[in-house]
């Protein structure tokens, strides 16, 4: 049974400095006649006994005005204001930073794109209606006269109990398809399932997806989801055809567990794990164009796609080395997962450790003229190394001398 008051959870889970700040805000809200609340992820996570890292406070009314009051009444300073959304960020004495948002109503005039705020300062019951899932629409009052009281307009408590993800209205995924990926993220992170109707709405959307949408949100949710490093999240993305949000046709042959296992082996080198999960789904370069990838992210994906297209099968160790040389680990893993070409493993496990010890200076001392010839010589030495005919610098130099004489 969920408690109908969040007070004990706040007490138990939040750090003491954060609690002190919240009490302070509650006192001032009470004195100055503002209603303030915790809403969304923070309430959900506290009710589930999960750690909470960011605290957002929702003010019924104008959050900026409330923060200005806080600034005059307590030791804190407003460090950021966004006038159009009526939000403010405040840093308190003990370095606790809290985002304050005004209650607001939103509309989606352009489906799939960012919403337009139609009103700020509305009643809380209107604010929660704009949210994604019922479990993210639960609020807890913070005013000192009602501190911790749960306000559940959408039936979120019941859904939390039943581990169910339920959208608040039929157009939710059409308005904001990133919610489908959020559903995937929460289902894996919390062990929840979509309720039947919500799954139906998801299927309906994925049968006729709208690709004219805000890619930024989709990208951010995919990143958060795949950074969970969850084979189940990947498998669900494929099984439920969630990839349809960003590509017509994904590569469906790989299992999440394979990605998990191979990534675990190289985890200290991988910087963009989520791109390994995402990249194996891609089948063409347009996929890598869909999102606004950073330059290095895009390079990594394009390299992988190029390598997959070429997919050389060769026993020539030098060719194998050159094929993978200068490619990042993520690209090589995507290539391996898609093609199962063992040359990738040969390179990662063995060949990439080979190094030519001879330097440019050594070549100059041997009367070679700097220029294109140098890289030709280094390549020839590398070949000798890879094929085991030389194994130290002295043998390299002896080999280079034979070149000079030939
Ligand atoms: N929200 C929404 N639709 C979205 C994104 C967010 O309705 N596409 C609402 C939800 O009520 C959510 C709140 O805005 O709880 C805050 O969003 P965010 O911080 O992204 O989500 P959290 O629920 O806190 O999730 P996470 O724990 O992953 O940060």
XYZ file of C-alpha atoms and ligand atoms in Angstrom:
435
model
C 0.000 0.000 0.000
C 1.449 3.365 -1.022
C 1.427 6.040 1.666
C -0.886 8.927 0.890
C 1.686 11.281 2.251
C 5.196 11.769 0.976
C 6.537 13.228 4.208
C 8.176 10.029 5.457
C 9.793 9.301 2.096
C 11.162 12.848 1.878
C 12.509 12.416 5.384
C 14.065 9.048 4.637
C 15.478 9.566 1.153
C 16.451 13.191 0.571
C 19.775 14.558 1.844
C 19.476 16.815 4.900
C 20.618 20.002 3.067
C 17.917 19.480 0.425
C 15.289 18.907 3.097
C 16.349 22.069 4.884
C 15.867 24.069 1.666
C 12.479 22.484 1.000
C 11.275 23.320 4.546
C 12.425 26.891 4.021
C 10.490 27.140 0.730
C 7.438 25.550 2.344
C 7.487 28.108 5.168
C 7.718 31.065 2.811
C 5.046 29.658 0.478
C 2.732 29.345 3.456
C 3.459 32.867 4.725
C 3.136 34.503 1.314
C 0.167 32.476 0.155
C 1.733 30.493 -2.713
C 0.962 26.826 -3.354
C 4.088 24.831 -4.166
C 4.471 21.154 -5.090
C 6.794 18.404 -6.072
C 5.487 16.917 -9.345
C 6.623 14.266 -11.794
C 9.733 12.102 -11.609
C 10.733 13.166 -8.123
C 7.400 12.074 -6.606
C 7.404 8.858 -8.619
C 10.917 7.972 -7.504
C 10.349 8.844 -3.846
C 7.213 6.698 -3.792
C 9.248 3.849 -5.263
C 12.008 4.364 -2.682
C 14.459 5.313 -5.370
C 17.164 7.905 -5.018
C 16.336 11.331 -6.364
C 19.048 13.514 -7.812
C 17.242 16.592 -9.114
C 14.519 18.405 -7.253
C 12.067 20.484 -9.272
C 9.473 22.535 -7.460
C 6.272 23.551 -9.225
C 4.672 26.809 -8.182
C 0.963 27.291 -8.783
C 1.229 30.842 -10.068
C 4.376 32.687 -11.084
C 7.547 30.805 -10.150
C 9.794 33.781 -10.923
C 7.904 36.025 -8.499
C 8.086 33.292 -5.884
C 11.853 32.950 -6.366
C 12.296 36.718 -6.011
C 10.491 36.464 -2.691
C 12.773 33.616 -1.655
C 15.734 35.790 -2.532
C 14.619 38.586 -0.232
C 13.543 36.302 2.605
C 16.348 33.704 2.655
C 20.010 33.249 1.815
C 19.764 32.268 -1.841
C 20.230 33.712 -5.302
C 18.413 33.309 -8.583
C 21.004 32.097 -11.062
C 18.834 31.713 -14.155
C 15.450 32.914 -15.362
C 13.446 31.879 -18.403
C 10.751 34.507 -18.849
C 8.623 32.762 -21.519
C 8.259 29.543 -19.519
C 8.285 31.400 -16.205
C 10.941 29.150 -14.734
C 13.888 29.991 -12.494
C 16.897 28.231 -11.048
C 17.925 29.117 -7.514
C 21.100 28.364 -5.607
C 20.746 28.154 -1.848
C 23.204 28.730 0.980
C 24.399 25.140 1.237
C 24.921 24.887 -2.528
C 21.642 23.088 -3.152
C 20.254 24.114 -6.543
C 16.566 23.815 -7.315
C 14.597 24.464 -10.502
C 11.296 26.224 -10.000
C 8.610 25.976 -12.684
C 5.269 27.695 -12.913
C 2.287 25.452 -13.431
C 1.519 25.558 -17.131
C -0.725 24.371 -19.916
C 0.703 23.239 -23.228
C -0.573 22.496 -26.701
C 0.965 20.724 -29.662
C -0.107 22.759 -32.713
C 2.542 20.911 -34.743
C 2.292 17.255 -33.811
C 5.601 15.739 -32.772
C 7.256 19.110 -32.307
C 7.943 20.925 -29.073
C 4.788 22.080 -27.335
C 3.675 25.671 -27.115
C 2.921 27.012 -23.666
C -0.576 28.449 -23.736
C -0.827 29.527 -20.126
C 1.385 29.752 -17.072
C 0.158 29.897 -13.516
C -2.844 27.622 -14.068
C -4.238 25.366 -11.378
C -2.239 22.221 -10.666
C -4.956 19.940 -12.029
C -4.458 21.525 -15.476
C -0.677 21.302 -15.264
C -0.615 17.554 -14.651
C -2.823 16.927 -17.697
C 0.043 17.860 -20.057
C 2.264 15.074 -18.745
C 3.255 11.745 -20.251
C 2.263 8.913 -17.907
C -0.016 8.796 -14.895
C 2.909 7.793 -12.672
C 4.602 11.058 -13.692
C 1.520 13.138 -12.947
C 1.438 12.643 -9.190
C 2.080 15.731 -7.077
C 2.899 16.254 -3.415
C 2.041 19.505 -1.661
C 4.919 21.264 0.059
C 3.200 24.075 1.951
C 3.691 23.659 5.654
C -0.031 23.253 6.334
C -0.277 20.296 3.930
C 3.349 19.187 3.740
C 3.749 15.906 1.848
C 0.074 15.461 0.937
C -0.246 13.420 -2.238
C -2.431 14.839 -5.005
C -3.231 12.257 -7.637
C -5.605 13.539 -10.310
C -4.787 10.876 -12.917
C -4.741 7.622 -10.940
C -0.968 7.395 -10.817
C -0.811 5.808 -7.366
C -2.879 2.847 -8.522
C -0.649 2.480 -11.597
C 2.491 2.668 -9.463
C 1.095 -0.165 -7.357
C 0.316 -2.240 -10.439
C 3.591 -1.355 -12.160
C 1.698 0.095 -15.101
C 2.565 2.825 -17.571
C -0.580 4.566 -18.779
C -0.819 7.694 -20.919
C -3.195 10.426 -19.857
C -4.999 10.816 -23.159
C -5.356 9.229 -26.598
C -3.230 11.776 -28.481
C -0.266 11.576 -26.122
C 2.091 9.700 -28.489
C 0.928 11.675 -31.523
C 1.669 14.910 -29.676
C 5.038 13.712 -28.465
C 6.419 10.417 -29.856
C 9.465 10.679 -27.576
C 7.053 9.419 -24.924
C 7.164 6.002 -26.586
C 10.882 5.893 -25.875
C 10.292 7.256 -22.385
C 7.859 4.360 -21.922
C 10.593 1.969 -22.985
C 13.039 3.631 -20.583
C 10.662 3.487 -17.628
C 9.522 -0.056 -18.394
C 13.106 -1.252 -18.202
C 14.316 1.013 -15.430
C 11.339 0.394 -13.163
C 10.199 -3.029 -14.343
C 6.797 -1.662 -15.438
C 4.562 -2.658 -18.387
C 2.414 -0.555 -20.713
C -1.258 -0.963 -19.988
C -3.273 -2.572 -22.785
C -4.804 0.612 -24.156
C -1.494 2.452 -24.009
C 0.201 -0.389 -25.911
C -2.557 -0.175 -28.508
C -1.985 3.573 -28.880
C 1.732 2.922 -29.245
C 1.098 0.298 -31.946
C -1.254 2.657 -33.748
C 1.378 5.368 -33.777
C 4.142 3.030 -34.924
C 1.985 1.751 -37.781
C 1.842 5.262 -39.208
C 4.701 7.206 -37.651
C 5.208 10.881 -38.290
C 8.860 11.601 -39.069
C 8.410 15.361 -39.131
C 9.148 15.729 -35.449
C 11.472 17.134 -32.815
C 14.491 14.906 -33.159
C 16.234 16.463 -30.184
C 13.841 14.912 -27.681
C 13.931 11.536 -29.408
C 17.703 11.545 -29.410
C 17.935 12.499 -25.764
C 15.488 9.763 -24.713
C 17.261 7.148 -26.848
C 20.541 8.128 -25.260
C 19.129 7.803 -21.740
C 17.474 4.489 -22.608
C 20.437 2.806 -24.246
C 22.870 4.138 -21.652
C 20.984 1.887 -19.223
C 22.971 -0.859 -20.968
C 19.939 -3.086 -20.830
C 19.614 -5.993 -23.285
C 15.887 -5.997 -22.523
C 15.520 -2.353 -23.607
C 17.150 -3.152 -26.933
C 15.112 -6.315 -27.480
C 11.898 -4.450 -26.699
C 12.844 -1.660 -29.050
C 13.071 -4.263 -31.819
C 10.146 -6.491 -30.794
C 7.745 -3.569 -30.348
C 9.065 -1.872 -33.528
C 9.888 1.281 -31.575
C 12.684 1.943 -34.084
C 9.906 2.992 -36.505
C 10.032 6.387 -34.833
C 13.390 7.092 -36.446
C 13.839 4.599 -39.273
C 11.662 2.729 -41.715
C 13.623 -0.464 -41.585
C 16.001 -1.477 -38.819
C 18.445 -4.328 -38.678
C 16.564 -6.811 -36.502
C 19.087 -9.665 -36.352
C 20.985 -8.789 -33.214
C 20.113 -9.649 -29.634
C 20.539 -7.168 -26.801
C 22.567 -9.744 -24.880
C 25.189 -9.914 -27.657
C 25.647 -6.143 -27.474
C 25.832 -6.274 -23.701
C 28.442 -9.051 -23.688
C 30.775 -7.620 -26.281
C 30.518 -4.098 -24.821
C 31.355 -5.425 -21.352
C 34.640 -6.690 -22.753
C 35.686 -3.227 -23.932
C 33.809 -1.123 -21.409
C 36.801 0.948 -20.305
C 37.353 2.124 -23.873
C 33.749 2.808 -24.872
C 32.701 6.442 -24.580
C 29.325 6.273 -26.343
C 27.745 2.986 -25.347
C 24.267 4.121 -26.418
C 25.549 4.584 -29.973
C 26.593 0.935 -30.134
C 23.014 -0.081 -29.272
C 21.591 2.452 -31.710
C 24.160 1.951 -34.472
C 23.490 -1.766 -34.925
C 19.889 -0.903 -35.799
C 20.926 1.397 -38.655
C 20.867 0.083 -42.189
C 21.786 3.145 -44.252
C 23.450 6.511 -44.034
C 20.133 8.370 -43.926
C 19.672 6.818 -40.476
C 22.820 8.552 -39.293
C 21.515 11.802 -40.799
C 18.164 11.619 -39.041
C 19.339 12.958 -35.721
C 21.393 16.034 -35.089
C 24.389 14.001 -34.097
C 27.538 15.696 -32.873
C 30.358 15.566 -35.401
C 32.198 12.730 -33.624
C 28.985 10.742 -33.076
C 28.117 10.976 -36.751
C 31.653 10.017 -37.818
C 31.479 6.938 -35.616
C 28.189 5.812 -37.166
C 29.173 6.591 -40.753
C 32.462 4.715 -40.283
C 30.529 1.705 -39.023
C 28.115 1.809 -41.959
C 30.972 2.176 -44.455
C 32.820 -0.752 -42.919
C 29.676 -2.897 -42.980
C 29.142 -2.058 -46.667
C 32.707 -3.079 -47.493
C 32.965 -6.032 -45.094
C 36.187 -7.508 -46.516
C 36.978 -11.136 -45.784
C 40.749 -11.538 -45.952
C 43.589 -13.442 -44.323
C 46.053 -10.659 -45.044
C 46.941 -9.326 -41.591
C 48.237 -6.052 -42.976
C 44.967 -5.422 -44.834
C 43.008 -6.267 -41.696
C 45.112 -3.837 -39.660
C 44.682 -1.038 -42.190
C 40.944 -1.603 -42.432
C 40.356 -1.037 -38.725
C 43.215 1.358 -38.024
C 42.023 4.746 -36.705
C 38.448 3.548 -36.284
C 36.962 4.010 -32.851
C 35.987 1.052 -30.729
C 32.256 1.776 -31.058
C 32.417 1.631 -34.880
C 34.354 -1.633 -34.786
C 31.894 -3.198 -32.344
C 28.906 -2.154 -34.464
C 30.665 -3.641 -37.494
C 31.375 -6.895 -35.657
C 27.860 -7.235 -34.242
C 26.289 -6.728 -37.654
C 28.705 -8.742 -39.820
C 30.173 -11.235 -37.312
C 33.388 -10.781 -39.295
C 36.043 -12.264 -36.978
C 38.689 -9.939 -38.403
C 37.296 -7.289 -36.086
C 38.099 -9.474 -33.074
C 41.489 -10.348 -34.523
C 42.236 -6.638 -34.745
C 40.933 -5.747 -31.282
C 42.443 -8.693 -29.484
C 45.760 -8.940 -31.249
C 46.739 -6.810 -34.209
C 46.140 -3.350 -32.738
C 48.835 -4.021 -30.123
C 51.500 -4.134 -32.803
C 53.643 -1.007 -33.058
C 56.524 0.009 -35.287
C 59.350 1.162 -33.027
C 61.488 2.794 -35.678
C 61.012 6.562 -35.756
C 61.294 9.221 -38.434
C 64.517 10.309 -36.816
C 65.909 6.782 -37.209
C 65.076 6.935 -40.918
C 66.784 10.327 -41.308
C 69.844 8.891 -39.563
C 69.779 6.151 -42.179
C 69.855 8.818 -44.911
C 66.255 8.467 -46.061
C 64.683 11.703 -47.226
C 61.522 12.736 -45.292
C 58.344 12.530 -47.379
C 55.835 10.023 -48.702
C 58.535 7.367 -48.681
C 58.501 7.355 -44.866
C 54.942 6.056 -44.578
C 55.678 3.428 -47.240
C 58.632 2.236 -45.161
C 56.625 2.224 -41.930
C 53.914 0.174 -43.651
C 56.466 -2.336 -44.900
C 57.939 -2.632 -41.388
C 54.440 -3.013 -39.914
C 53.742 -5.838 -42.367
C 56.951 -7.581 -41.269
C 55.933 -7.148 -37.633
C 52.392 -8.444 -38.150
C 53.653 -11.467 -40.032
C 56.211 -12.198 -37.341
C 59.379 -11.723 -39.377
C 60.648 -8.938 -37.126
C 59.920 -8.514 -33.428
C 62.101 -5.696 -32.094
C 63.646 -2.412 -33.157
C 67.012 -3.891 -34.081
C 65.332 -6.361 -36.452
C 63.252 -3.515 -37.908
C 66.418 -1.509 -38.639
C 68.065 -4.572 -40.226
C 64.988 -5.009 -42.397
C 65.011 -1.329 -43.425
C 68.685 -1.665 -44.388
C 67.707 -4.441 -46.801
C 65.247 -1.995 -48.398
C 67.998 0.517 -48.842
C 70.140 -1.978 -50.591
C 67.404 -3.324 -52.850
N 7.321 15.071 -19.257
C 6.321 14.777 -20.192
N 6.639 14.461 -21.483
C 7.941 14.416 -21.866
C 8.959 14.698 -20.949
C 8.619 15.011 -19.642
O 5.158 14.819 -19.841
N 8.256 14.118 -23.126
C 6.940 15.421 -17.882
C 6.750 14.221 -16.962
O 5.732 14.526 -16.055
C 8.084 14.127 -16.238
C 8.463 15.597 -16.094
O 7.960 16.227 -17.280
O 7.977 13.475 -15.002
C 9.954 15.843 -15.954
O 10.648 15.380 -17.103
P 12.052 14.660 -17.012
O 12.898 15.340 -16.027
O 12.560 14.453 -18.408
O 11.593 13.226 -16.560
P 11.601 12.389 -15.259
O 10.232 11.815 -15.132
O 12.150 13.116 -14.099
O 12.506 11.196 -15.732
P 14.024 10.891 -15.473
O 13.998 10.201 -14.159
O 14.408 9.987 -16.601
O 14.740 12.208 -15.490
